[in-house]
Amino acid sequence: MLTMLALLMSLTSGTTLAASGEEVDVELVLAVDVSGSMDIEEAQIQRAGYVDALRHAEFIDAVRDGLTGRIAITYFEWAGTVRDSSHIPWQIISGPEDANAFATLLEARPIATRRGTSISSAIAYGAKLFDANSYSGMRRVIDISGDGPNNFGSPVTPARDAANALGIIINGLAIMIRPSAAYGSLDDYYSNCVIGGPGAFVLPVQEPEDFAIAIRRKLILEVSGTEPPARILPAAGSDVDCLIGERLRPSNMDRYYPELDR
């Protein structure tokens, strides 16, 4: 098995080194929730789902079927904040060797959860990563997974709108294995408050065994640019409070949103 050092070197040498403005079908940012509401078992299942999806033949086929036959991909983890140490650098994926190298880097990362859920910080961090690469994607996508509403940092909708204004699409994976009645249906929240851009969609995960299939399906849709079936895109426009996470955390409201009526 490749060592961590060898894998990191592979991201900046040989076929993975991007020429300036190298064209790809999509620039894809995977932003993965490791907040404290995710227990270690859920975090492990989520990690395994991404690793398996990246190595799956259907994902590789979707990449190869694109106009250029390659994508650029990067990964980071988020909770109340984003740690730079969780970021796996951009890599070109054009076949199984590239995909396996990226998946192996991800598989080798330690698994730990942290406090807070700041989807807004994840979006802002992810949006900046596009300027740090030398790729030219036909689409730019941030793929957000999470198991709760934004409850830390800035509100989520301005972050989403700012990213969309830059031409960035935001898709979501709503993890609903342990749903909370306090903030309603998480896929509705994601549909109304988190995702945005042409063809944006959210996929719900309600059982641990559904993780791997949902993640693979999501990645294939994002790589191919195919419009998702209507049945997996909850109808937007319902009465969803995009500040519900903040409202359920009074100390956070006092610090960040003193102007709001409560």
PDB file of C-alpha atoms in Angstrom:
ATOM      1  CA  MET A   1       0.000   0.000   0.000  1.00  0.00           C
ATOM      2  CA  LEU A   2       1.231   3.493  -0.783  1.00  0.00           C
ATOM      3  CA  THR A   3       2.519   5.464   2.169  1.00  0.00           C
ATOM      4  CA  MET A   4       0.878   8.754   3.121  1.00  0.00           C
ATOM      5  CA  LEU A   5       3.998  10.641   1.960  1.00  0.00           C
ATOM      6  CA  ALA A   6       3.982   8.884  -1.395  1.00  0.00           C
ATOM      7  CA  LEU A   7       0.306   9.613  -1.885  1.00  0.00           C
ATOM      8  CA  LEU A   8       0.722  13.276  -1.040  1.00  0.00           C
ATOM      9  CA  MET A   9       3.608  13.489  -3.490  1.00  0.00           C
ATOM     10  CA  SER A  10       1.427  11.907  -6.155  1.00  0.00           C
ATOM     11  CA  LEU A  11      -0.973  14.837  -5.884  1.00  0.00           C
ATOM     12  CA  THR A  12       1.727  17.248  -7.029  1.00  0.00           C
ATOM     13  CA  SER A  13       3.644  15.172  -9.542  1.00  0.00           C
ATOM     14  CA  GLY A  14       3.214  13.152 -12.716  1.00  0.00           C
ATOM     15  CA  THR A  15      -0.220  12.945 -14.241  1.00  0.00           C
ATOM     16  CA  THR A  16      -1.934  14.661 -11.292  1.00  0.00           C
ATOM     17  CA  LEU A  17      -0.091  17.944 -11.773  1.00  0.00           C
ATOM     18  CA  ALA A  18      -2.409  20.405 -13.450  1.00  0.00           C
ATOM     19  CA  ALA A  19      -1.322  22.749 -16.140  1.00  0.00           C
ATOM     20  CA  SER A  20      -2.643  26.272 -15.789  1.00  0.00           C
ATOM     21  CA  GLY A  21      -6.295  26.313 -16.748  1.00  0.00           C
ATOM     22  CA  GLU A  22      -6.476  22.560 -17.392  1.00  0.00           C
ATOM     23  CA  GLU A  23     -10.040  21.776 -18.439  1.00  0.00           C
ATOM     24  CA  VAL A  24     -12.123  19.331 -16.415  1.00  0.00           C
ATOM     25  CA  ASP A  25     -15.794  18.427 -16.467  1.00  0.00           C
ATOM     26  CA  VAL A  26     -16.336  19.524 -12.871  1.00  0.00           C
ATOM     27  CA  GLU A  27     -14.377  20.977  -9.972  1.00  0.00           C
ATOM     28  CA  LEU A  28     -15.845  19.119  -6.993  1.00  0.00           C
ATOM     29  CA  VAL A  29     -15.404  20.026  -3.324  1.00  0.00           C
ATOM     30  CA  LEU A  30     -16.445  17.363  -0.815  1.00  0.00           C
ATOM     31  CA  ALA A  31     -17.310  19.082   2.494  1.00  0.00           C
ATOM     32  CA  VAL A  32     -17.985  16.449   5.146  1.00  0.00           C
ATOM     33  CA  ASP A  33     -19.654  16.959   8.534  1.00  0.00           C
ATOM     34  CA  VAL A  34     -17.724  15.784  11.610  1.00  0.00           C
ATOM     35  CA  SER A  35     -19.755  17.741  14.182  1.00  0.00           C
ATOM     36  CA  GLY A  36     -20.372  16.335  17.644  1.00  0.00           C
ATOM     37  CA  SER A  37     -23.890  15.210  16.772  1.00  0.00           C
ATOM     38  CA  MET A  38     -22.219  12.583  14.571  1.00  0.00           C
ATOM     39  CA  ASP A  39     -21.120   9.718  16.808  1.00  0.00           C
ATOM     40  CA  ILE A  40     -17.995   7.762  15.908  1.00  0.00           C
ATOM     41  CA  GLU A  41     -19.999   4.929  14.359  1.00  0.00           C
ATOM     42  CA  GLU A  42     -21.842   7.345  12.042  1.00  0.00           C
ATOM     43  CA  ALA A  43     -18.573   9.091  11.167  1.00  0.00           C
ATOM     44  CA  GLN A  44     -16.975   5.751  10.311  1.00  0.00           C
ATOM     45  CA  ILE A  45     -19.934   4.730   8.144  1.00  0.00           C
ATOM     46  CA  GLN A  46     -19.859   8.098   6.393  1.00  0.00           C
ATOM     47  CA  ARG A  47     -16.106   7.820   5.740  1.00  0.00           C
ATOM     48  CA  ALA A  48     -16.454   4.289   4.398  1.00  0.00           C
ATOM     49  CA  GLY A  49     -19.263   5.474   2.121  1.00  0.00           C
ATOM     50  CA  TYR A  50     -17.036   8.104   0.496  1.00  0.00           C
ATOM     51  CA  VAL A  51     -14.096   5.719   0.157  1.00  0.00           C
ATOM     52  CA  ASP A  52     -16.268   3.034  -1.440  1.00  0.00           C
ATOM     53  CA  ALA A  53     -17.973   5.509  -3.764  1.00  0.00           C
ATOM     54  CA  LEU A  54     -14.677   6.893  -5.035  1.00  0.00           C
ATOM     55  CA  ARG A  55     -13.458   3.386  -5.889  1.00  0.00           C
ATOM     56  CA  HIS A  56     -16.701   2.163  -7.402  1.00  0.00           C
ATOM     57  CA  ALA A  57     -16.771   1.281 -11.097  1.00  0.00           C
ATOM     58  CA  GLU A  58     -19.961   3.297 -11.655  1.00  0.00           C
ATOM     59  CA  PHE A  59     -18.248   6.447 -10.375  1.00  0.00           C
ATOM     60  CA  ILE A  60     -15.210   5.826 -12.586  1.00  0.00           C
ATOM     61  CA  ASP A  61     -17.477   5.230 -15.586  1.00  0.00           C
ATOM     62  CA  ALA A  62     -19.304   8.511 -14.897  1.00  0.00           C
ATOM     63  CA  VAL A  63     -15.968  10.359 -14.866  1.00  0.00           C
ATOM     64  CA  ARG A  64     -14.807   8.756 -18.113  1.00  0.00           C
ATOM     65  CA  ASP A  65     -18.125   9.458 -19.835  1.00  0.00           C
ATOM     66  CA  GLY A  66     -17.688  13.210 -19.384  1.00  0.00           C
ATOM     67  CA  LEU A  67     -16.685  15.565 -22.168  1.00  0.00           C
ATOM     68  CA  THR A  68     -13.058  15.721 -21.010  1.00  0.00           C
ATOM     69  CA  GLY A  69     -13.094  12.400 -19.153  1.00  0.00           C
ATOM     70  CA  ARG A  70     -11.616  13.892 -15.978  1.00  0.00           C
ATOM     71  CA  ILE A  71     -12.634  15.831 -12.898  1.00  0.00           C
ATOM     72  CA  ALA A  72     -10.795  17.794 -10.213  1.00  0.00           C
ATOM     73  CA  ILE A  73     -11.670  16.860  -6.642  1.00  0.00           C
ATOM     74  CA  THR A  74     -10.757  17.967  -3.130  1.00  0.00           C
ATOM     75  CA  TYR A  75     -12.009  17.137   0.378  1.00  0.00           C
ATOM     76  CA  PHE A  76     -12.237  18.693   3.832  1.00  0.00           C
ATOM     77  CA  GLU A  77     -14.080  18.141   7.106  1.00  0.00           C
ATOM     78  CA  TRP A  78     -16.043  20.724   9.035  1.00  0.00           C
ATOM     79  CA  ALA A  79     -17.860  21.201  12.339  1.00  0.00           C
ATOM     80  CA  GLY A  80     -18.142  24.562  14.130  1.00  0.00           C
ATOM     81  CA  THR A  81     -15.040  25.555  12.198  1.00  0.00           C
ATOM     82  CA  VAL A  82     -12.868  24.101   9.434  1.00  0.00           C
ATOM     83  CA  ARG A  83      -9.361  22.882  10.164  1.00  0.00           C
ATOM     84  CA  ASP A  84      -6.859  23.206   7.337  1.00  0.00           C
ATOM     85  CA  SER A  85      -5.351  19.892   8.452  1.00  0.00           C
ATOM     86  CA  SER A  86      -8.494  18.093   7.263  1.00  0.00           C
ATOM     87  CA  HIS A  87      -8.040  19.328   3.700  1.00  0.00           C
ATOM     88  CA  ILE A  88      -6.903  16.837   1.051  1.00  0.00           C
ATOM     89  CA  PRO A  89      -5.423  18.823  -1.872  1.00  0.00           C
ATOM     90  CA  TRP A  90      -6.931  19.007  -5.326  1.00  0.00           C
ATOM     91  CA  GLN A  91      -6.349  16.011  -7.560  1.00  0.00           C
ATOM     92  CA  ILE A  92      -7.316  15.062 -11.079  1.00  0.00           C
ATOM     93  CA  ILE A  93      -9.346  11.867 -11.355  1.00  0.00           C
ATOM     94  CA  SER A  94      -9.489  10.322 -14.811  1.00  0.00           C
ATOM     95  CA  GLY A  95      -9.427   6.620 -13.999  1.00  0.00           C
ATOM     96  CA  PRO A  96      -9.315   3.988 -11.255  1.00  0.00           C
ATOM     97  CA  GLU A  97      -5.679   4.630 -10.288  1.00  0.00           C
ATOM     98  CA  ASP A  98      -6.309   8.312  -9.554  1.00  0.00           C
ATOM     99  CA  ALA A  99      -9.556   7.540  -7.740  1.00  0.00           C
ATOM    100  CA  ASN A 100      -7.930   4.850  -5.628  1.00  0.00           C
ATOM    101  CA  ALA A 101      -5.045   7.142  -4.675  1.00  0.00           C
ATOM    102  CA  PHE A 102      -7.478   9.828  -3.493  1.00  0.00           C
ATOM    103  CA  ALA A 103      -9.654   7.268  -1.665  1.00  0.00           C
ATOM    104  CA  THR A 104      -6.572   5.832   0.064  1.00  0.00           C
ATOM    105  CA  LEU A 105      -5.590   9.278   1.332  1.00  0.00           C
ATOM    106  CA  LEU A 106      -9.088   9.709   2.699  1.00  0.00           C
ATOM    107  CA  GLU A 107      -9.151   6.226   4.207  1.00  0.00           C
ATOM    108  CA  ALA A 108      -5.904   6.903   6.080  1.00  0.00           C
ATOM    109  CA  ARG A 109      -7.198  10.030   7.832  1.00  0.00           C
ATOM    110  CA  PRO A 110      -7.966   9.716  11.560  1.00  0.00           C
ATOM    111  CA  ILE A 111     -11.650   9.957  12.440  1.00  0.00           C
ATOM    112  CA  ALA A 112     -12.703  12.420  15.128  1.00  0.00           C
ATOM    113  CA  THR A 113     -15.711  14.643  15.779  1.00  0.00           C
ATOM    114  CA  ARG A 114     -15.762  18.238  17.012  1.00  0.00           C
ATOM    115  CA  ARG A 115     -18.263  20.712  18.453  1.00  0.00           C
ATOM    116  CA  GLY A 116     -20.624  22.941  16.502  1.00  0.00           C
ATOM    117  CA  THR A 117     -22.314  22.868  13.113  1.00  0.00           C
ATOM    118  CA  SER A 118     -21.344  25.724  10.831  1.00  0.00           C
ATOM    119  CA  ILE A 119     -22.575  24.982   7.322  1.00  0.00           C
ATOM    120  CA  SER A 120     -21.908  28.624   6.476  1.00  0.00           C
ATOM    121  CA  SER A 121     -18.219  28.234   7.332  1.00  0.00           C
ATOM    122  CA  ALA A 122     -18.044  25.056   5.252  1.00  0.00           C
ATOM    123  CA  ILE A 123     -19.543  26.841   2.241  1.00  0.00           C
ATOM    124  CA  ALA A 124     -17.240  29.851   2.627  1.00  0.00           C
ATOM    125  CA  TYR A 125     -14.149  27.648   3.011  1.00  0.00           C
ATOM    126  CA  GLY A 126     -15.162  25.482   0.067  1.00  0.00           C
ATOM    127  CA  ALA A 127     -15.797  28.490  -2.183  1.00  0.00           C
ATOM    128  CA  LYS A 128     -12.255  29.791  -1.587  1.00  0.00           C
ATOM    129  CA  LEU A 129     -10.739  26.473  -2.660  1.00  0.00           C
ATOM    130  CA  PHE A 130     -11.747  27.052  -6.276  1.00  0.00           C
ATOM    131  CA  ASP A 131      -9.445  30.055  -6.496  1.00  0.00           C
ATOM    132  CA  ALA A 132      -6.567  27.978  -5.118  1.00  0.00           C
ATOM    133  CA  ASN A 133      -6.461  25.496  -7.997  1.00  0.00           C
ATOM    134  CA  SER A 134      -5.391  25.832 -11.622  1.00  0.00           C
ATOM    135  CA  TYR A 135      -8.299  23.966 -13.188  1.00  0.00           C
ATOM    136  CA  SER A 136     -11.024  25.236 -15.465  1.00  0.00           C
ATOM    137  CA  GLY A 137     -14.214  23.317 -14.781  1.00  0.00           C
ATOM    138  CA  MET A 138     -17.400  23.437 -16.784  1.00  0.00           C
ATOM    139  CA  ARG A 139     -19.124  23.315 -13.405  1.00  0.00           C
ATOM    140  CA  ARG A 140     -18.007  24.127  -9.864  1.00  0.00           C
ATOM    141  CA  VAL A 141     -19.775  22.175  -7.130  1.00  0.00           C
ATOM    142  CA  ILE A 142     -19.622  22.105  -3.329  1.00  0.00           C
ATOM    143  CA  ASP A 143     -21.008  18.851  -1.951  1.00  0.00           C
ATOM    144  CA  ILE A 144     -22.146  19.355   1.668  1.00  0.00           C
ATOM    145  CA  SER A 145     -23.017  16.441   3.960  1.00  0.00           C
ATOM    146  CA  GLY A 146     -24.520  17.121   7.365  1.00  0.00           C
ATOM    147  CA  ASP A 147     -26.832  15.851  10.089  1.00  0.00           C
ATOM    148  CA  GLY A 148     -28.200  19.102  11.481  1.00  0.00           C
ATOM    149  CA  PRO A 149     -28.934  22.766  10.766  1.00  0.00           C
ATOM    150  CA  ASN A 150     -26.431  25.596  10.961  1.00  0.00           C
ATOM    151  CA  ASN A 151     -26.003  26.623  14.608  1.00  0.00           C
ATOM    152  CA  PHE A 152     -22.635  28.356  14.740  1.00  0.00           C
ATOM    153  CA  GLY A 153     -20.971  31.250  12.952  1.00  0.00           C
ATOM    154  CA  SER A 154     -22.707  33.286  10.271  1.00  0.00           C
ATOM    155  CA  PRO A 155     -26.197  32.437   8.915  1.00  0.00           C
ATOM    156  CA  VAL A 156     -26.223  29.867   6.158  1.00  0.00           C
ATOM    157  CA  THR A 157     -28.361  31.529   3.479  1.00  0.00           C
ATOM    158  CA  PRO A 158     -26.047  34.528   2.833  1.00  0.00           C
ATOM    159  CA  ALA A 159     -23.120  32.098   2.485  1.00  0.00           C
ATOM    160  CA  ARG A 160     -25.105  30.016   0.017  1.00  0.00           C
ATOM    161  CA  ASP A 161     -26.197  33.074  -1.959  1.00  0.00           C
ATOM    162  CA  ALA A 162     -22.644  34.439  -2.114  1.00  0.00           C
ATOM    163  CA  ALA A 163     -21.349  31.115  -3.451  1.00  0.00           C
ATOM    164  CA  ASN A 164     -24.170  30.882  -5.993  1.00  0.00           C
ATOM    165  CA  ALA A 165     -23.361  34.422  -7.175  1.00  0.00           C
ATOM    166  CA  LEU A 166     -19.886  33.136  -8.053  1.00  0.00           C
ATOM    167  CA  GLY A 167     -21.414  30.401 -10.197  1.00  0.00           C
ATOM    168  CA  ILE A 168     -20.882  27.680  -7.580  1.00  0.00           C
ATOM    169  CA  ILE A 169     -23.536  24.970  -7.235  1.00  0.00           C
ATOM    170  CA  ILE A 170     -24.200  23.587  -3.743  1.00  0.00           C
ATOM    171  CA  ASN A 171     -25.656  20.095  -3.326  1.00  0.00           C
ATOM    172  CA  GLY A 172     -26.477  18.336  -0.082  1.00  0.00           C
ATOM    173  CA  LEU A 173     -26.564  14.989   1.662  1.00  0.00           C
ATOM    174  CA  ALA A 174     -28.989  15.248   4.592  1.00  0.00           C
ATOM    175  CA  ILE A 175     -28.075  12.635   7.210  1.00  0.00           C
ATOM    176  CA  MET A 176     -31.327  11.742   8.977  1.00  0.00           C
ATOM    177  CA  ILE A 177     -30.380   8.554  10.809  1.00  0.00           C
ATOM    178  CA  ARG A 178     -31.238  10.126  14.174  1.00  0.00           C
ATOM    179  CA  PRO A 179     -33.724  12.862  13.226  1.00  0.00           C
ATOM    180  CA  SER A 180     -34.668  15.566  15.696  1.00  0.00           C
ATOM    181  CA  ALA A 181     -38.265  16.767  15.942  1.00  0.00           C
ATOM    182  CA  ALA A 182     -36.944  20.084  17.254  1.00  0.00           C
ATOM    183  CA  TYR A 183     -35.940  21.395  13.818  1.00  0.00           C
ATOM    184  CA  GLY A 184     -38.228  19.390  11.537  1.00  0.00           C
ATOM    185  CA  SER A 185     -37.251  17.546   8.384  1.00  0.00           C
ATOM    186  CA  LEU A 186     -33.563  18.065   7.640  1.00  0.00           C
ATOM    187  CA  ASP A 187     -33.928  17.447   3.908  1.00  0.00           C
ATOM    188  CA  ASP A 188     -36.480  20.280   3.777  1.00  0.00           C
ATOM    189  CA  TYR A 189     -34.010  22.505   5.625  1.00  0.00           C
ATOM    190  CA  TYR A 190     -31.246  21.630   3.185  1.00  0.00           C
ATOM    191  CA  SER A 191     -33.548  22.120   0.218  1.00  0.00           C
ATOM    192  CA  ASN A 192     -34.655  25.574   1.325  1.00  0.00           C
ATOM    193  CA  CYS A 193     -31.614  26.912   3.171  1.00  0.00           C
ATOM    194  CA  VAL A 194     -28.428  25.161   2.001  1.00  0.00           C
ATOM    195  CA  ILE A 195     -28.477  23.983  -1.617  1.00  0.00           C
ATOM    196  CA  GLY A 196     -28.547  26.324  -4.576  1.00  0.00           C
ATOM    197  CA  GLY A 197     -27.569  26.839  -8.181  1.00  0.00           C
ATOM    198  CA  PRO A 198     -28.693  25.236 -11.460  1.00  0.00           C
ATOM    199  CA  GLY A 199     -29.764  21.632 -10.918  1.00  0.00           C
ATOM    200  CA  ALA A 200     -28.941  21.688  -7.189  1.00  0.00           C
ATOM    201  CA  PHE A 201     -30.310  18.755  -5.216  1.00  0.00           C
ATOM    202  CA  VAL A 202     -30.329  17.098  -1.800  1.00  0.00           C
ATOM    203  CA  LEU A 203     -30.343  13.385  -1.039  1.00  0.00           C
ATOM    204  CA  PRO A 204     -31.623  12.125   2.333  1.00  0.00           C
ATOM    205  CA  VAL A 205     -29.965   9.246   4.202  1.00  0.00           C
ATOM    206  CA  GLN A 206     -32.261   7.627   6.748  1.00  0.00           C
ATOM    207  CA  GLU A 207     -30.563   4.283   7.459  1.00  0.00           C
ATOM    208  CA  PRO A 208     -26.849   3.518   8.056  1.00  0.00           C
ATOM    209  CA  GLU A 209     -26.865   0.912   5.303  1.00  0.00           C
ATOM    210  CA  ASP A 210     -28.019   3.571   2.805  1.00  0.00           C
ATOM    211  CA  PHE A 211     -24.869   5.698   3.209  1.00  0.00           C
ATOM    212  CA  ALA A 212     -22.678   4.070   0.593  1.00  0.00           C
ATOM    213  CA  ILE A 213     -25.395   3.933  -2.076  1.00  0.00           C
ATOM    214  CA  ALA A 214     -26.522   7.526  -1.451  1.00  0.00           C
ATOM    215  CA  ILE A 215     -22.976   8.899  -1.572  1.00  0.00           C
ATOM    216  CA  ARG A 216     -22.186   6.995  -4.761  1.00  0.00           C
ATOM    217  CA  ARG A 217     -25.421   8.156  -6.359  1.00  0.00           C
ATOM    218  CA  LYS A 218     -24.706  11.746  -5.367  1.00  0.00           C
ATOM    219  CA  LEU A 219     -21.172  11.701  -6.768  1.00  0.00           C
ATOM    220  CA  ILE A 220     -22.340  10.165 -10.040  1.00  0.00           C
ATOM    221  CA  LEU A 221     -25.012  12.847 -10.446  1.00  0.00           C
ATOM    222  CA  GLU A 222     -22.484  15.590  -9.709  1.00  0.00           C
ATOM    223  CA  VAL A 223     -19.846  14.218 -12.062  1.00  0.00           C
ATOM    224  CA  SER A 224     -22.275  13.571 -14.908  1.00  0.00           C
ATOM    225  CA  GLY A 225     -24.195  16.824 -14.490  1.00  0.00           C
ATOM    226  CA  THR A 226     -27.419  14.857 -14.913  1.00  0.00           C
ATOM    227  CA  GLU A 227     -30.569  16.422 -13.533  1.00  0.00           C
ATOM    228  CA  PRO A 228     -31.682  14.347 -10.525  1.00  0.00           C
ATOM    229  CA  PRO A 229     -35.083  12.644 -10.550  1.00  0.00           C
ATOM    230  CA  ALA A 230     -37.741  14.877  -9.040  1.00  0.00           C
ATOM    231  CA  ARG A 231     -38.463  12.377  -6.296  1.00  0.00           C
ATOM    232  CA  ILE A 232     -35.083  12.985  -4.620  1.00  0.00           C
ATOM    233  CA  LEU A 233     -35.386  16.774  -4.669  1.00  0.00           C
ATOM    234  CA  PRO A 234     -37.744  17.958  -1.911  1.00  0.00           C
ATOM    235  CA  ALA A 235     -40.022  20.758  -3.017  1.00  0.00           C
ATOM    236  CA  ALA A 236     -38.646  24.162  -2.076  1.00  0.00           C
ATOM    237  CA  GLY A 237     -40.797  26.984  -0.834  1.00  0.00           C
ATOM    238  CA  SER A 238     -42.223  25.308   2.280  1.00  0.00           C
ATOM    239  CA  ASP A 239     -42.288  27.173   5.575  1.00  0.00           C
ATOM    240  CA  VAL A 240     -38.751  26.406   6.754  1.00  0.00           C
ATOM    241  CA  ASP A 241     -36.912  28.554   9.311  1.00  0.00           C
ATOM    242  CA  CYS A 242     -33.348  28.875   8.044  1.00  0.00           C
ATOM    243  CA  LEU A 243     -32.269  30.131  11.483  1.00  0.00           C
ATOM    244  CA  ILE A 244     -33.793  27.214  13.385  1.00  0.00           C
ATOM    245  CA  GLY A 245     -30.377  25.911  14.451  1.00  0.00           C
ATOM    246  CA  GLU A 246     -29.407  29.289  15.845  1.00  0.00           C
ATOM    247  CA  ARG A 247     -32.765  29.705  17.567  1.00  0.00           C
ATOM    248  CA  LEU A 248     -32.259  26.389  19.344  1.00  0.00           C
ATOM    249  CA  ARG A 249     -28.917  27.628  20.672  1.00  0.00           C
ATOM    250  CA  PRO A 250     -29.723  30.735  22.730  1.00  0.00           C
ATOM    251  CA  SER A 251     -26.113  31.537  23.652  1.00  0.00           C
ATOM    252  CA  ASN A 252     -25.233  31.572  19.978  1.00  0.00           C
ATOM    253  CA  MET A 253     -28.187  33.830  19.198  1.00  0.00           C
ATOM    254  CA  ASP A 254     -27.073  36.345  21.828  1.00  0.00           C
ATOM    255  CA  ARG A 255     -23.613  36.489  20.337  1.00  0.00           C
ATOM    256  CA  TYR A 256     -24.325  36.498  16.624  1.00  0.00           C
ATOM    257  CA  TYR A 257     -27.929  37.650  16.138  1.00  0.00           C
ATOM    258  CA  PRO A 258     -28.844  40.209  18.850  1.00  0.00           C
ATOM    259  CA  GLU A 259     -31.070  42.093  16.386  1.00  0.00           C
ATOM    260  CA  LEU A 260     -33.498  39.188  15.899  1.00  0.00           C
ATOM    261  CA  ASP A 261     -36.819  39.037  17.739  1.00  0.00           C
ATOM    262  CA  ARG A 262     -37.029  35.930  19.907  1.00  0.00           C
TER     263      ARG A 262
END
